[in-house]
XYZ file of C-alpha atoms in Angstrom:
462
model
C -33.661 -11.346 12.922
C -30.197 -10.299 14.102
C -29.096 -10.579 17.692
C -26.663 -8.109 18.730
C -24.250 -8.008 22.033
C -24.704 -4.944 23.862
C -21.402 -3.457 25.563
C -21.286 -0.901 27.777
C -17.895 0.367 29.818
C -16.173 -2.393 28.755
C -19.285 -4.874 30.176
C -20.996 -6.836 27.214
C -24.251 -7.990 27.721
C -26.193 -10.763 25.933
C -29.630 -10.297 24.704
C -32.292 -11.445 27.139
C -33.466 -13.627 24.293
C -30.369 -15.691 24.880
C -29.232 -15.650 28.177
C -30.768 -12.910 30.088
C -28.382 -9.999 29.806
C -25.465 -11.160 31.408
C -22.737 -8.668 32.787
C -19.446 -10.398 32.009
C -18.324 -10.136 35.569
C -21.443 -12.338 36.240
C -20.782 -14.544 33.987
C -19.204 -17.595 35.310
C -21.979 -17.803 38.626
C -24.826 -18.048 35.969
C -23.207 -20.743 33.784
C -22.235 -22.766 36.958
C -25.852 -22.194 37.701
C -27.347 -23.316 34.517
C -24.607 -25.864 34.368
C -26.151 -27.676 37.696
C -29.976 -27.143 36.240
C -28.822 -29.016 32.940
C -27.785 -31.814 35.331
C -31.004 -31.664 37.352
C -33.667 -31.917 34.781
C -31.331 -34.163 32.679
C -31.202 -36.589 36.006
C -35.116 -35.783 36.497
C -35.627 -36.882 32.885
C -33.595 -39.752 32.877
C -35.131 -41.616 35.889
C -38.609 -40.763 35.180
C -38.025 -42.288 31.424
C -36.013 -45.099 32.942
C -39.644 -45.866 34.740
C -41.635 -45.924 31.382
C -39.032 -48.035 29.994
C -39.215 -50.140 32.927
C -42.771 -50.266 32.658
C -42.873 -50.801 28.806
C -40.535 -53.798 29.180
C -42.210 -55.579 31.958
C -42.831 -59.284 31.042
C -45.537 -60.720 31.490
C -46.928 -57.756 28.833
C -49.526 -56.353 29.110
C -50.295 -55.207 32.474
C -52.891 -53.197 34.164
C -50.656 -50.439 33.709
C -48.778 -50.935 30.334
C -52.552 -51.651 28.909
C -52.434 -47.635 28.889
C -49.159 -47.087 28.180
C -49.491 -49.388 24.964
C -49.584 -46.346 22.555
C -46.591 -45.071 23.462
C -44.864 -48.410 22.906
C -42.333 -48.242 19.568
C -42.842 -44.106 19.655
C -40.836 -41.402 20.363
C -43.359 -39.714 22.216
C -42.168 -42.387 25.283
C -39.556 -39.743 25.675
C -41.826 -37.464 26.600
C -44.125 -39.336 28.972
C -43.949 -39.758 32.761
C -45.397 -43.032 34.703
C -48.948 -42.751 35.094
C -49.797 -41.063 38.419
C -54.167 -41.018 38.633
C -56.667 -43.061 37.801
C -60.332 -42.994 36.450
C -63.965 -43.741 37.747
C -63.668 -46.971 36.438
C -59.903 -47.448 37.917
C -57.598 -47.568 34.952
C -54.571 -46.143 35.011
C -55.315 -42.385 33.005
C -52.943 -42.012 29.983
C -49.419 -40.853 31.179
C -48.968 -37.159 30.793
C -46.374 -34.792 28.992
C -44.350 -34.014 32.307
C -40.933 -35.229 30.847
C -41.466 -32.726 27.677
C -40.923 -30.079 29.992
C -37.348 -31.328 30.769
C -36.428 -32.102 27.435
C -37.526 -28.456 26.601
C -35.123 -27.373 29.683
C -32.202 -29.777 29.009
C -32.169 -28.077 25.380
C -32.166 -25.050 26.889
C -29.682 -25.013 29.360
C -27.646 -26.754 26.613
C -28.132 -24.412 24.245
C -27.158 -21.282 26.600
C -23.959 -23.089 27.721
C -22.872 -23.984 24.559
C -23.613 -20.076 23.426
C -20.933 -19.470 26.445
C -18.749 -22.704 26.198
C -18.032 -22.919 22.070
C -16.617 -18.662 22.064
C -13.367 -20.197 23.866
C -13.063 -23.028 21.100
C -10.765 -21.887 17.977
C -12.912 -21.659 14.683
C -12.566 -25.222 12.883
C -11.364 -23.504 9.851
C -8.762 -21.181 11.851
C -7.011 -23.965 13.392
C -3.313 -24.248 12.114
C -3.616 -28.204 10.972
C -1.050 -30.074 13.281
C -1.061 -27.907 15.926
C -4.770 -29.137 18.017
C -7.185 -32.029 17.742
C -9.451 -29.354 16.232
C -6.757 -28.289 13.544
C -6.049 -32.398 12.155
C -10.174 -32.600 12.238
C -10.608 -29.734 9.844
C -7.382 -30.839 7.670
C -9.560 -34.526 7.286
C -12.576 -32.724 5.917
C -10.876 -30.358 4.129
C -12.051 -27.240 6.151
C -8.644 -26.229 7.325
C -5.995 -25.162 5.080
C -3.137 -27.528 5.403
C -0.700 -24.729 5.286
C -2.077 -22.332 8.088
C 0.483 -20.953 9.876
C -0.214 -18.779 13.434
C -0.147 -15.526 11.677
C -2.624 -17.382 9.054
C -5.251 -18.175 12.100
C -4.875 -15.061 13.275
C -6.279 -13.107 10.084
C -8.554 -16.168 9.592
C -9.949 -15.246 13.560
C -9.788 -11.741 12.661
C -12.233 -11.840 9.469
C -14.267 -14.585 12.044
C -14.868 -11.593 13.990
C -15.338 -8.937 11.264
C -17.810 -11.027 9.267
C -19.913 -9.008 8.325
C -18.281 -5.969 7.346
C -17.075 -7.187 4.375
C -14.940 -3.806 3.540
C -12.419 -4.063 6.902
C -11.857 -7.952 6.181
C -8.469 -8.917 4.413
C -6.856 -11.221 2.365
C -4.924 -14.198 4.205
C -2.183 -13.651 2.318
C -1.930 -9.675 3.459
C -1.966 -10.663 7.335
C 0.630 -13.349 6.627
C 2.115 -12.742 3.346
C 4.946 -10.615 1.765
C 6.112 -6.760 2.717
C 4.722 -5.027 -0.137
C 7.013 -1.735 -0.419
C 6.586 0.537 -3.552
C 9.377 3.177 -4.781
C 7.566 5.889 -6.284
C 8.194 9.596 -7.087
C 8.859 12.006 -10.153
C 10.099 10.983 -13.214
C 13.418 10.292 -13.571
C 14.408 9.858 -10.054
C 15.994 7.063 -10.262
C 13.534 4.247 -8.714
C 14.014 1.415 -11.256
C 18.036 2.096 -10.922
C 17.506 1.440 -6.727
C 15.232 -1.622 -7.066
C 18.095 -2.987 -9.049
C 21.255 -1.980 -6.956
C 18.921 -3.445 -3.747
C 18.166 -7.062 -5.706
C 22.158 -6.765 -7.150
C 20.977 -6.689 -10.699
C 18.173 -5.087 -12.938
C 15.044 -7.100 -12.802
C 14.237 -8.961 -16.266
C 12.010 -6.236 -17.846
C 13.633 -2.989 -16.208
C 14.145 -0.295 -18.837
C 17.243 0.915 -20.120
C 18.520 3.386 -22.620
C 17.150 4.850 -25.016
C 13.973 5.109 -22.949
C 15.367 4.739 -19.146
C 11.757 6.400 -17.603
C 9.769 2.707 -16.348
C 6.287 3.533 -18.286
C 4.413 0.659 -16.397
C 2.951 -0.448 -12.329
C 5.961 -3.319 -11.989
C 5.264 -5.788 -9.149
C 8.883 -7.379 -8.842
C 8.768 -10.754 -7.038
C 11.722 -12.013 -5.337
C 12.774 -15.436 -4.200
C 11.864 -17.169 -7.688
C 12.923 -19.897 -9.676
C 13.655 -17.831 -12.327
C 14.612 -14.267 -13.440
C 11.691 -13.125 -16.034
C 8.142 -11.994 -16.310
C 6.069 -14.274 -13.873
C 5.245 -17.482 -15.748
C 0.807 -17.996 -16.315
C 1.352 -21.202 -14.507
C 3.458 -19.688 -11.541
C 0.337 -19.205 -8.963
C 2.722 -18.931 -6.205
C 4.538 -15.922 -7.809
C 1.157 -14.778 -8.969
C -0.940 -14.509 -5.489
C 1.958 -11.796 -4.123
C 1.231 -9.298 -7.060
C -2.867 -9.821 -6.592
C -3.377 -6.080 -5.430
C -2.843 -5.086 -8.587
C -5.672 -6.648 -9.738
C -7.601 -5.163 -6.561
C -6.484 -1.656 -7.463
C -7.521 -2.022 -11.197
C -10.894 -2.952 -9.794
C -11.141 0.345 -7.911
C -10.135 1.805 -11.318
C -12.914 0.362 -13.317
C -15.378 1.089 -10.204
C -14.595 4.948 -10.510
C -13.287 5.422 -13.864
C -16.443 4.191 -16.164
C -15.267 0.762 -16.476
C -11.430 1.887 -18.123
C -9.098 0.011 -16.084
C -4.904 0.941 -16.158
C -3.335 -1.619 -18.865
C 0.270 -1.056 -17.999
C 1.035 -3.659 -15.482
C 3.340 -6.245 -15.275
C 4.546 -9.101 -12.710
C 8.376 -10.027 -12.615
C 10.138 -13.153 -10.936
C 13.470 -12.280 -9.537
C 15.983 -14.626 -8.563
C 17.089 -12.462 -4.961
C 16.549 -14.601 -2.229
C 17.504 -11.830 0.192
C 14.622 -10.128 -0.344
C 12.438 -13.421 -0.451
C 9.424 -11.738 1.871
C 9.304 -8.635 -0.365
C 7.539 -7.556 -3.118
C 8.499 -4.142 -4.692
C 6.235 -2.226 -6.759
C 8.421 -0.148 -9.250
C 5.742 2.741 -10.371
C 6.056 4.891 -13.015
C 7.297 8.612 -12.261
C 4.247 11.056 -11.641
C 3.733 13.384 -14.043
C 1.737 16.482 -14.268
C -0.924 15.125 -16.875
C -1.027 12.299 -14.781
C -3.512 14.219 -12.139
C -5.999 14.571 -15.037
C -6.153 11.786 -16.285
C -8.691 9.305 -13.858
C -7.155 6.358 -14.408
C -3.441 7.251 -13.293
C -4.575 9.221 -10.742
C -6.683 6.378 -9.222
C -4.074 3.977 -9.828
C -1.016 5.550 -8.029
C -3.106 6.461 -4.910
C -4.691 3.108 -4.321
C -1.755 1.343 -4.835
C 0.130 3.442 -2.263
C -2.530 3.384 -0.120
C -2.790 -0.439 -0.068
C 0.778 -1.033 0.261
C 2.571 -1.320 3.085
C 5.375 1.162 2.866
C 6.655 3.533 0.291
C 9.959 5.301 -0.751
C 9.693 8.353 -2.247
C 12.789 8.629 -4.225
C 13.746 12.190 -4.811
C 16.344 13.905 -5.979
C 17.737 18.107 -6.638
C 17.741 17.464 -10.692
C 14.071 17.035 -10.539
C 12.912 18.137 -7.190
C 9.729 19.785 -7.624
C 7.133 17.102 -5.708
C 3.673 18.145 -7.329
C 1.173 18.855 -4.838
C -1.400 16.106 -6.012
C 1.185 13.897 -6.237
C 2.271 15.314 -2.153
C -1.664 14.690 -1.498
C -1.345 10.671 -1.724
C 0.821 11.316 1.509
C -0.429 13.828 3.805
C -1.965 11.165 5.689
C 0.601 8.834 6.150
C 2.977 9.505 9.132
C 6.804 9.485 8.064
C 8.918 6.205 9.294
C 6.036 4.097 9.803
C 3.819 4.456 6.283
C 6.801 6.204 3.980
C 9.989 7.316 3.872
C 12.208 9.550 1.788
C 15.398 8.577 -0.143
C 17.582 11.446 -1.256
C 18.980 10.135 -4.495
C 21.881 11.046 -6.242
C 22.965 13.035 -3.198
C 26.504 15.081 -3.670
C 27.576 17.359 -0.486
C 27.956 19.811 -2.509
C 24.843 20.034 -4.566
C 22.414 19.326 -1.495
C 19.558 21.432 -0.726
C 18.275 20.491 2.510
C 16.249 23.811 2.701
C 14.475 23.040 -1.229
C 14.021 19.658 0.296
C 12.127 20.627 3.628
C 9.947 22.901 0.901
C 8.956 20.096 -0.808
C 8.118 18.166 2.086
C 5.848 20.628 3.716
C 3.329 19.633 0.899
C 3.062 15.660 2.032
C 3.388 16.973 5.737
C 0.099 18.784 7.461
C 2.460 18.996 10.602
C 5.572 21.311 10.855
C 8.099 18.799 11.078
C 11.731 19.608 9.510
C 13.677 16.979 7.711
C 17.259 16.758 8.311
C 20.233 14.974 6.442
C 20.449 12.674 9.501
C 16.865 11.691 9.041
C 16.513 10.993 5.380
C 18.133 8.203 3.258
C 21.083 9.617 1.027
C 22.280 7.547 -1.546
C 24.876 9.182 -3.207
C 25.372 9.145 -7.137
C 26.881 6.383 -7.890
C 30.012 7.683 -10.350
C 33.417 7.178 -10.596
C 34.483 9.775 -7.338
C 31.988 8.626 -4.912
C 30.944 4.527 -5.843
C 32.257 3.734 -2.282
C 29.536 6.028 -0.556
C 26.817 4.135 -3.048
C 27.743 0.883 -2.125
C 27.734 2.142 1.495
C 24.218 3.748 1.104
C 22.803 0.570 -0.834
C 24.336 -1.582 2.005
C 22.725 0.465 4.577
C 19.161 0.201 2.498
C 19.709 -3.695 2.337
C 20.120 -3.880 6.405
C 16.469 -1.716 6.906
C 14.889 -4.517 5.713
C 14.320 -5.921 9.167
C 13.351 -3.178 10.752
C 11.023 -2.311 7.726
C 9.433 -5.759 8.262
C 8.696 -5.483 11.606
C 7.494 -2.038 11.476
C 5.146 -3.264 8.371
C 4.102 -6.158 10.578
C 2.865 -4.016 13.751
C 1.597 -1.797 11.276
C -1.127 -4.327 10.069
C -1.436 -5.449 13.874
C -2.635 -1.807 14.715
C -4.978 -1.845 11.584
C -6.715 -4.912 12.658
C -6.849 -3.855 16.261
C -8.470 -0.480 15.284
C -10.822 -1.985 13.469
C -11.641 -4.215 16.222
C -12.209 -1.598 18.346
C -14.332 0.364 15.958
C -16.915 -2.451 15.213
C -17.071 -4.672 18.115
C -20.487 -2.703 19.217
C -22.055 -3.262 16.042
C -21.257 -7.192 15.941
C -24.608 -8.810 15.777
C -26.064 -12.364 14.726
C -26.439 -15.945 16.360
C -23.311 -16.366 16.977
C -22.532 -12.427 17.894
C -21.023 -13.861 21.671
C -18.757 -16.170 20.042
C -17.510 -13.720 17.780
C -17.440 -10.860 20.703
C -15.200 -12.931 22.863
C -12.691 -13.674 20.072
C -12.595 -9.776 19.442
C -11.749 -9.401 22.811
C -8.927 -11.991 22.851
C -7.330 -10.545 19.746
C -7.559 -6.789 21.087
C -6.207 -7.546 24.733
C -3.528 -10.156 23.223
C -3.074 -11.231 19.890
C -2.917 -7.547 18.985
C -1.899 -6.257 21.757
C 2.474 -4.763 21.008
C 2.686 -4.540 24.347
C 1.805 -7.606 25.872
C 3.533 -10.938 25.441
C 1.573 -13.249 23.107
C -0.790 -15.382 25.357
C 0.034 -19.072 25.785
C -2.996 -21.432 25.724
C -2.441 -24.021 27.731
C -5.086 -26.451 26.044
C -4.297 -25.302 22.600
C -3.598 -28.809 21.307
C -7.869 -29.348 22.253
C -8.490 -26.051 20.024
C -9.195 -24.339 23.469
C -8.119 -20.566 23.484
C -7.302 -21.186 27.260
């Protein structure tokens, strides 16, 4: 049966089966408390078994009173047993009684509720970056800490500690620690595959050209490789960054009768500037697309489980279609996606057609402006300088991209946090409670200075 932490106005109690219901203000009086009881009954237990023992080991053997004692000789029940105390009509020494099981029974108690309290403030043994705590080499020796966990590693690893048992908010390792995933997507046409390329400084292996320019496949392009082709079987390293896809296509099949979308593809790319990216290049939406299950399913999972997305638009094919405009009405602008005004001229721009377009992905009444959307002008023989200027000013958002991704997924986790903590149940529900806590006040917390534990190296989150 489940035990469950109650919380109240920021108070969390624990069950009366386990402690009593204990106000976390109260907290540290009652396990001082129990602390000196432990010590008690363990002292009581120890002296009145260091008199059986005594008794027990008394040479000459047997005496009057280890004649009734003789039993217990050899058995663990001496643990239990207290020097005998009364004696009968015909003056023997009665058989000892029980009175030490009673302190056993307590010590294990007391134990058990301070370890309940003590263990929460101890780092999970398979969270522990190896290296970095006692608790961390321990877990690397028996092979139940990863030998590459990193701090942002152990923190997802704490967060899915916590979120256990809601399977559906827990998340890949690599997704609190890995890559920014960033997709380019849009209408057909736009010019999204051309982009990827003039960001990497070259056209990825498999990027389409003329006679059939229009990218018909979901491209996860992986940079910092080896190598400059489709990523290798063998290339697991390459391969983990471009596992959503595989995610998605099982939300396909799930929803779609068991069809799943066959045009996918993973790319190596030799860039090493973008070596903590992975772009998605996706095919240009079209209008049969939002009939057609698969498609559909595909492009809005995928841009829902990314972590940003450029919408690449531009005035030769500016209609946006409104199921297409659905996928983002959501999203917030600047933090989820943003647009890119391709093949921009001054004097073909149509701010007005543009702010038209937008209203569809926007359920607020916010107005774009040319000083708020990225322009990247069209890159011919009169204005080259202004698209190597745009591209250069695309390469240097990369940072600010990245960290904006990064407190991005820190605001998920919190949220979810803050949504479940009251539903957090199970033996070790206080343990998991308190590391909750930890990771909403600090861990998570953009506001507050990462927390410094000053016993860290004892796996101690103090």
């Amino acid at each position: 049966m489940p035990v469950a932490v109650e919380c109240e106005e920021g108070l969390c109690v624990l069950p009366s089966l386990l402690g009593g219901g204990i106000p976390r203000p109260y907290e540290a009086p009652f396990v001082a408390l129990w602390a000196a009881l432990l010590y008690y009954h363990c002292s009581t237990w120890r002296n009145n078994y260091g008199r059986v023992r005594d008794e027990l080991d008394r040479s000459p053997w047997p005496s009057a009173v280890a004649a009734s004692m003789r039993p217990f000789r050899g058995s663990l029940l001496r643990f239990f047993v207290v020097h005998p105390v009364t004696k009968n009509s015909s003056n023997q020494w009665n058989p000892p009684p029980f009175k030490n099981a009673v302190h056993v029974l307590l010590v294990g108690g007391y134990a058990f509720l301070l370890a309940l309290h003590v263990v929460p403030f101890f780092t999970p043994l398979h969270c522990a970056p190896e290296g970095s705590s006692l608790v961390g080499k321990f877990g690397a020796l028996l092979n139940v800490a990863s030998p590459s966990s990193s701090s942002s590693s152990s923190l997802c690893c704490r967060y899915n500690y916590a979120m256990r048992d809601f399977e559906a908010h827990q998340m890949n390792r690599n997704y609190c620690s890995g890559r920014v995933r960033v997709a380019f997507a849009g209408s057909w046409s736009t010019g999204k595959t051309y982009l990827i390329g003039a960001l990497l400084g070259r056209n990825y292996s498999t990027a389409q050209s003329a006679p059939a320019p229009t990218t018909d496949k979901f491209v996860c392009v992986v940079a910092g490789a080896p190598y400059s082709d489709p990523v290798r079987s063998d290339d697991y390293e390459r391969r983990r960054h471009c596992e959503i896809m595989e995610h998605v296509n099982d939300v396909v099949r799930s929803g779609c009768g068991g069809r799943a979308m066959a045009n996918v593809l993973d790319v190596a790319d030799e860039n090493e500037e973008f070596g903590d990216f992975v772009f998605f290049d996706m095919p240009g939406w079209q209008t049969e697309y939002g009939s057609d299950c698969v498609y559909r399913t595909f492009f809005r999972q995928l841009i829902e489980k990314v972590d940003f997305t450029y919408v690449v638009w531009d005035v030769n094919h500016g209609k946006i279609e409104d199921q297409f405009a659905e996928f983002f009405q959501n999203k917030a602008r600047g933090t989820n996606y943003e647009l890119i005004y391709n093949r921009y001229t001054r004097d073909s721009s149509d701010m007005s057609f543009l702010n038209q377009q937008y209203a569809k992905m926007s359920t607020g009444q916010e107005i774009l402006s040319e000083m708020y959307t990225a322009r990247v002008h069209e890159n011919n023989t009169h204005l080259a300088t202004h698209f190597q200027d745009d591209v250069y000013r695309l390469r240097s958002k990369r940072k600010s991209v990245n960290q904006t991704v990064h407190d991005n997924r820190k605001k998920m986790m919190k949220e979810n946090l803050i949504l479940h903590r009251d539903k957090i149940s199970g033996i070790d529900s206080l343990r998991r409670l308190k590391i909750c806590d930890r990771l909403i006040e600090e861990d998570l917390n953009l506001h507050v200075e990462p927390r410094g534990y000053r016993w860290q190296w004892l796996g101690l989150e103090l």
